[in-house]
Amino acid sequence: MSNPFIVDSEDSVYISHKAATKSWYKNKEELDVNYFMIDTATMRFGWGTYSPESGYSYVWQKDLFTPMDKPSDDHKKAFSVWVLPKYVDGDKNIEHAPCLWQRHSFGEYSGFQQMGASFYEESLKPENQNKLPVVKWVGSEAMTVGMGNTAIPKFELAAFKERPDNFIIPSWVSSEEGEAKADFLPDEPSSDAKTSTFVDDEIPF
């Protein structure tokens, strides 16, 4: 029986976009992905900080429309959302387990804003009320910020689709505090990629 107090980093649910390579990573492994289904109910704005001693720390707005004051000078604008990544290229059709995109870097925050803007208006239409948006990652734009460099992932709306059965948010996500306490990750979904079980003729979700 495995030690319940030790979490295998290879099973982490976190993904990130690396500015240096303009690509997506899960842990230290590059992730093949070009589509994301977005769980809009888990989208959050807030503030984040990191220190070697205490790790990542986030505070979240009560909703997307109510700004909150910056907690400290060390905090940067942050976001959080659960996504279902997928890679489609010709006859290749690979899906991954649900992932948490939760960051406070300038490039990724800007990408998250652009992603949300790509589907927000369409999501208000009656025919899309009970569906989730699917966005296509169309590349990343390099940008100089101050004395450093970053890259902003760019998205376009592909479709709205019914939520598939395998898009399950882990049970450790609290309904009140959400992803803010994600340092210890029991009951994580499998990180193993597998062939798709939900496709149609147009959009790979």
mmCIF file of C-alpha atoms in Angstrom:
data_model
loop_
_atom_site.group_PDB
_atom_site.id
_atom_site.type_symbol
_atom_site.label_atom_id
_atom_site.label_comp_id
_atom_site.label_asym_id
_atom_site.label_seq_id
_atom_site.Cartn_x
_atom_site.Cartn_y
_atom_site.Cartn_z
ATOM 1 C CA MET A 1 0.000 0.000 0.000
ATOM 2 C CA SER A 2 1.404 3.415 -0.979
ATOM 3 C CA ASN A 3 2.137 6.134 1.556
ATOM 4 C CA PRO A 4 -0.938 8.463 1.575
ATOM 5 C CA PHE A 5 1.212 11.436 2.638
ATOM 6 C CA ILE A 6 3.470 11.312 -0.416
ATOM 7 C CA VAL A 7 2.096 12.549 -3.739
ATOM 8 C CA ASP A 8 3.809 11.339 -6.901
ATOM 9 C CA SER A 9 4.672 14.463 -8.877
ATOM 10 C CA GLU A 10 4.178 12.522 -12.104
ATOM 11 C CA ASP A 11 0.451 12.307 -11.279
ATOM 12 C CA SER A 12 -0.001 16.047 -10.786
ATOM 13 C CA VAL A 13 -3.074 17.591 -12.373
ATOM 14 C CA TYR A 14 -1.377 20.928 -13.042
ATOM 15 C CA ILE A 15 -0.533 22.206 -16.511
ATOM 16 C CA SER A 16 1.330 25.339 -17.545
ATOM 17 C CA HIS A 17 2.346 27.196 -20.665
ATOM 18 C CA LYS A 18 6.111 27.746 -20.932
ATOM 19 C CA ALA A 19 7.139 31.025 -22.522
ATOM 20 C CA ALA A 20 10.616 29.791 -23.495
ATOM 21 C CA THR A 21 9.307 26.946 -25.668
ATOM 22 C CA LYS A 22 5.807 28.289 -26.411
ATOM 23 C CA SER A 23 4.377 24.926 -25.465
ATOM 24 C CA TRP A 24 2.336 23.217 -22.764
ATOM 25 C CA TYR A 25 3.730 21.159 -19.925
ATOM 26 C CA LYS A 26 2.385 18.802 -17.319
ATOM 27 C CA ASN A 27 5.039 18.620 -14.625
ATOM 28 C CA LYS A 28 8.293 18.613 -16.621
ATOM 29 C CA GLU A 29 6.904 16.739 -19.606
ATOM 30 C CA GLU A 30 5.747 18.548 -22.730
ATOM 31 C CA LEU A 31 2.072 17.897 -23.420
ATOM 32 C CA ASP A 32 0.706 17.279 -26.922
ATOM 33 C CA VAL A 33 -2.421 19.436 -27.031
ATOM 34 C CA ASN A 34 -4.207 21.756 -29.422
ATOM 35 C CA TYR A 35 -7.778 21.785 -28.091
ATOM 36 C CA PHE A 36 -9.203 22.463 -24.634
ATOM 37 C CA MET A 37 -12.716 21.953 -23.314
ATOM 38 C CA ILE A 38 -13.316 24.546 -20.593
ATOM 39 C CA ASP A 39 -15.239 23.978 -17.371
ATOM 40 C CA THR A 40 -16.611 27.512 -17.121
ATOM 41 C CA ALA A 41 -18.003 26.917 -13.622
ATOM 42 C CA THR A 42 -14.436 26.614 -12.298
ATOM 43 C CA MET A 43 -13.063 29.821 -13.849
ATOM 44 C CA ARG A 44 -11.617 32.195 -11.242
ATOM 45 C CA PHE A 45 -9.796 35.496 -10.985
ATOM 46 C CA GLY A 46 -7.674 36.370 -7.979
ATOM 47 C CA TRP A 47 -4.161 36.949 -6.751
ATOM 48 C CA GLY A 48 -1.226 34.590 -6.416
ATOM 49 C CA THR A 49 2.242 34.475 -4.954
ATOM 50 C CA TYR A 50 5.057 31.971 -4.587
ATOM 51 C CA SER A 51 7.930 31.498 -2.176
ATOM 52 C CA PRO A 52 10.352 28.571 -1.769
ATOM 53 C CA GLU A 53 9.373 28.302 1.889
ATOM 54 C CA SER A 54 5.579 28.193 1.580
ATOM 55 C CA GLY A 55 5.040 27.333 -2.083
ATOM 56 C CA TYR A 56 2.078 28.679 -4.042
ATOM 57 C CA SER A 57 -0.630 30.710 -2.342
ATOM 58 C CA TYR A 58 -3.821 31.994 -3.965
ATOM 59 C CA VAL A 59 -6.809 34.079 -2.921
ATOM 60 C CA TRP A 60 -9.867 34.219 -5.167
ATOM 61 C CA GLN A 61 -12.621 36.682 -5.941
ATOM 62 C CA LYS A 62 -16.113 35.585 -4.923
ATOM 63 C CA ASP A 63 -17.026 35.600 -8.618
ATOM 64 C CA LEU A 64 -15.639 36.742 -11.969
ATOM 65 C CA PHE A 65 -17.329 40.131 -11.730
ATOM 66 C CA THR A 66 -16.262 41.334 -8.270
ATOM 67 C CA PRO A 67 -12.659 42.621 -8.091
ATOM 68 C CA MET A 68 -10.714 42.331 -4.852
ATOM 69 C CA ASP A 69 -7.839 44.394 -3.503
ATOM 70 C CA LYS A 70 -4.291 43.184 -3.964
ATOM 71 C CA PRO A 71 -3.355 41.312 -0.756
ATOM 72 C CA SER A 72 0.311 42.365 -0.783
ATOM 73 C CA ASP A 73 3.026 43.814 -2.981
ATOM 74 C CA ASP A 74 4.248 40.271 -3.642
ATOM 75 C CA HIS A 75 0.964 39.126 -5.176
ATOM 76 C CA LYS A 76 0.304 39.087 -8.915
ATOM 77 C CA LYS A 77 -2.942 38.695 -10.831
ATOM 78 C CA ALA A 78 -3.926 35.033 -10.955
ATOM 79 C CA PHE A 79 -6.488 32.756 -12.565
ATOM 80 C CA SER A 80 -7.689 29.195 -12.280
ATOM 81 C CA VAL A 81 -9.725 26.874 -14.506
ATOM 82 C CA TRP A 82 -10.205 23.153 -15.077
ATOM 83 C CA VAL A 83 -9.735 22.025 -18.666
ATOM 84 C CA LEU A 84 -9.915 18.807 -20.654
ATOM 85 C CA PRO A 85 -6.951 18.831 -23.076
ATOM 86 C CA LYS A 86 -6.894 17.001 -26.373
ATOM 87 C CA TYR A 87 -4.573 16.607 -29.337
ATOM 88 C CA VAL A 88 -5.923 16.130 -32.854
ATOM 89 C CA ASP A 89 -3.751 16.009 -35.973
ATOM 90 C CA GLY A 90 -4.888 13.981 -38.960
ATOM 91 C CA ASP A 91 -5.658 10.474 -37.757
ATOM 92 C CA LYS A 92 -4.133 11.167 -34.338
ATOM 93 C CA ASN A 93 -6.795 11.757 -31.719
ATOM 94 C CA ILE A 94 -5.535 11.653 -28.139
ATOM 95 C CA GLU A 95 -7.240 12.900 -25.014
ATOM 96 C CA HIS A 96 -5.756 13.534 -21.597
ATOM 97 C CA ALA A 97 -7.168 13.501 -18.091
ATOM 98 C CA PRO A 98 -8.730 16.724 -16.734
ATOM 99 C CA CYS A 99 -6.079 19.291 -15.804
ATOM 100 C CA LEU A 100 -5.932 22.394 -13.641
ATOM 101 C CA TRP A 101 -4.526 25.500 -15.310
ATOM 102 C CA GLN A 102 -3.810 27.743 -12.332
ATOM 103 C CA ARG A 103 -1.131 30.397 -12.661
ATOM 104 C CA HIS A 104 -0.089 33.965 -11.902
ATOM 105 C CA SER A 105 2.382 34.716 -14.695
ATOM 106 C CA PHE A 106 1.690 37.722 -16.929
ATOM 107 C CA GLY A 107 1.697 35.756 -20.191
ATOM 108 C CA GLU A 108 -0.623 33.012 -19.024
ATOM 109 C CA TYR A 109 -2.959 35.453 -17.284
ATOM 110 C CA SER A 110 -3.235 37.426 -20.517
ATOM 111 C CA GLY A 111 -3.895 34.206 -22.427
ATOM 112 C CA PHE A 112 -6.619 33.212 -19.980
ATOM 113 C CA GLN A 113 -8.304 36.592 -20.459
ATOM 114 C CA GLN A 114 -8.195 36.252 -24.241
ATOM 115 C CA MET A 115 -9.493 32.688 -24.029
ATOM 116 C CA GLY A 116 -12.479 33.725 -21.924
ATOM 117 C CA ALA A 117 -13.224 36.653 -24.218
ATOM 118 C CA SER A 118 -13.287 34.291 -27.209
ATOM 119 C CA PHE A 119 -16.372 32.452 -25.943
ATOM 120 C CA TYR A 120 -18.068 34.666 -23.330
ATOM 121 C CA GLU A 121 -20.650 36.327 -25.583
ATOM 122 C CA GLU A 122 -21.513 33.055 -27.324
ATOM 123 C CA SER A 123 -21.899 31.312 -23.962
ATOM 124 C CA LEU A 124 -24.817 33.634 -23.124
ATOM 125 C CA LYS A 125 -26.918 32.386 -26.039
ATOM 126 C CA PRO A 126 -29.786 30.029 -25.059
ATOM 127 C CA GLU A 127 -28.569 27.214 -27.309
ATOM 128 C CA ASN A 128 -25.242 27.116 -25.429
ATOM 129 C CA GLN A 129 -26.515 27.330 -21.862
ATOM 130 C CA ASN A 130 -25.927 23.678 -20.960
ATOM 131 C CA LYS A 131 -22.796 23.165 -23.010
ATOM 132 C CA LEU A 132 -19.091 23.796 -22.491
ATOM 133 C CA PRO A 133 -16.868 25.785 -24.847
ATOM 134 C CA VAL A 134 -14.112 24.108 -26.822
ATOM 135 C CA VAL A 135 -11.217 26.371 -27.781
ATOM 136 C CA LYS A 136 -8.371 25.751 -30.179
ATOM 137 C CA TRP A 137 -4.859 26.827 -29.217
ATOM 138 C CA VAL A 138 -3.597 28.565 -32.343
ATOM 139 C CA GLY A 139 -0.097 29.449 -31.155
ATOM 140 C CA SER A 140 1.687 31.783 -28.758
ATOM 141 C CA GLU A 141 2.832 35.372 -29.179
ATOM 142 C CA ALA A 142 6.210 36.430 -27.803
ATOM 143 C CA MET A 143 6.252 39.697 -25.869
ATOM 144 C CA THR A 144 8.754 41.784 -23.925
ATOM 145 C CA VAL A 145 7.573 42.784 -20.459
ATOM 146 C CA GLY A 146 9.853 45.150 -18.581
ATOM 147 C CA MET A 147 13.316 43.592 -18.624
ATOM 148 C CA GLY A 148 12.066 40.096 -19.405
ATOM 149 C CA ASN A 149 10.283 38.094 -22.075
ATOM 150 C CA THR A 150 7.060 36.133 -22.026
ATOM 151 C CA ALA A 151 4.675 34.432 -24.435
ATOM 152 C CA ILE A 152 0.889 34.723 -24.541
ATOM 153 C CA PRO A 153 -1.075 31.636 -25.652
ATOM 154 C CA LYS A 154 -3.750 32.503 -28.202
ATOM 155 C CA PHE A 155 -7.119 30.777 -28.599
ATOM 156 C CA GLU A 156 -10.121 30.772 -30.868
ATOM 157 C CA LEU A 157 -13.571 29.367 -30.203
ATOM 158 C CA ALA A 158 -14.134 26.038 -31.949
ATOM 159 C CA ALA A 159 -17.581 24.971 -30.694
ATOM 160 C CA PHE A 160 -19.860 24.359 -27.741
ATOM 161 C CA LYS A 161 -20.297 20.699 -26.782
ATOM 162 C CA GLU A 162 -22.020 18.575 -24.170
ATOM 163 C CA ARG A 163 -19.817 17.670 -21.227
ATOM 164 C CA PRO A 164 -18.338 14.185 -21.786
ATOM 165 C CA ASP A 165 -18.487 11.568 -19.047
ATOM 166 C CA ASN A 166 -14.722 11.631 -18.510
ATOM 167 C CA PHE A 167 -14.546 15.344 -17.680
ATOM 168 C CA ILE A 168 -14.676 14.784 -13.924
ATOM 169 C CA ILE A 169 -13.306 17.280 -11.407
ATOM 170 C CA PRO A 170 -11.443 15.527 -8.535
ATOM 171 C CA SER A 171 -13.258 15.208 -5.234
ATOM 172 C CA TRP A 172 -10.633 17.235 -3.332
ATOM 173 C CA VAL A 173 -11.851 20.441 -5.006
ATOM 174 C CA SER A 174 -13.887 22.183 -2.321
ATOM 175 C CA SER A 175 -17.084 23.928 -3.334
ATOM 176 C CA GLU A 176 -16.132 26.884 -1.149
ATOM 177 C CA GLU A 177 -12.363 27.201 -1.455
ATOM 178 C CA GLY A 178 -11.937 25.545 -4.839
ATOM 179 C CA GLU A 179 -8.395 25.107 -6.036
ATOM 180 C CA ALA A 180 -6.848 27.368 -3.396
ATOM 181 C CA LYS A 181 -5.801 24.348 -1.293
ATOM 182 C CA ALA A 182 -4.297 22.170 -3.975
ATOM 183 C CA ASP A 183 -0.882 21.458 -2.444
ATOM 184 C CA PHE A 184 -1.949 17.976 -1.297
ATOM 185 C CA LEU A 185 -3.648 16.065 -4.084
ATOM 186 C CA PRO A 186 -5.380 12.806 -3.128
ATOM 187 C CA ASP A 187 -7.882 11.202 -5.493
ATOM 188 C CA GLU A 188 -6.237 12.614 -8.595
ATOM 189 C CA PRO A 189 -7.428 11.428 -11.997
ATOM 190 C CA SER A 190 -5.050 9.313 -14.025
ATOM 191 C CA SER A 191 -2.567 11.289 -16.096
ATOM 192 C CA ASP A 192 -2.270 8.573 -18.731
ATOM 193 C CA ALA A 193 -3.316 9.615 -22.215
ATOM 194 C CA LYS A 194 -5.756 7.380 -24.067
ATOM 195 C CA THR A 195 -7.574 7.258 -27.339
ATOM 196 C CA SER A 196 -10.694 9.389 -27.556
ATOM 197 C CA THR A 197 -14.145 8.156 -26.667
ATOM 198 C CA PHE A 198 -16.056 11.228 -27.818
ATOM 199 C CA VAL A 199 -15.625 12.672 -31.281
ATOM 200 C CA ASP A 200 -17.794 13.914 -34.110
ATOM 201 C CA ASP A 201 -17.186 14.946 -37.683
ATOM 202 C CA GLU A 202 -16.341 18.578 -36.946
ATOM 203 C CA ILE A 203 -14.846 19.268 -33.496
ATOM 204 C CA PRO A 204 -12.856 16.665 -31.533
ATOM 205 C CA PHE A 205 -15.043 16.834 -28.421
#
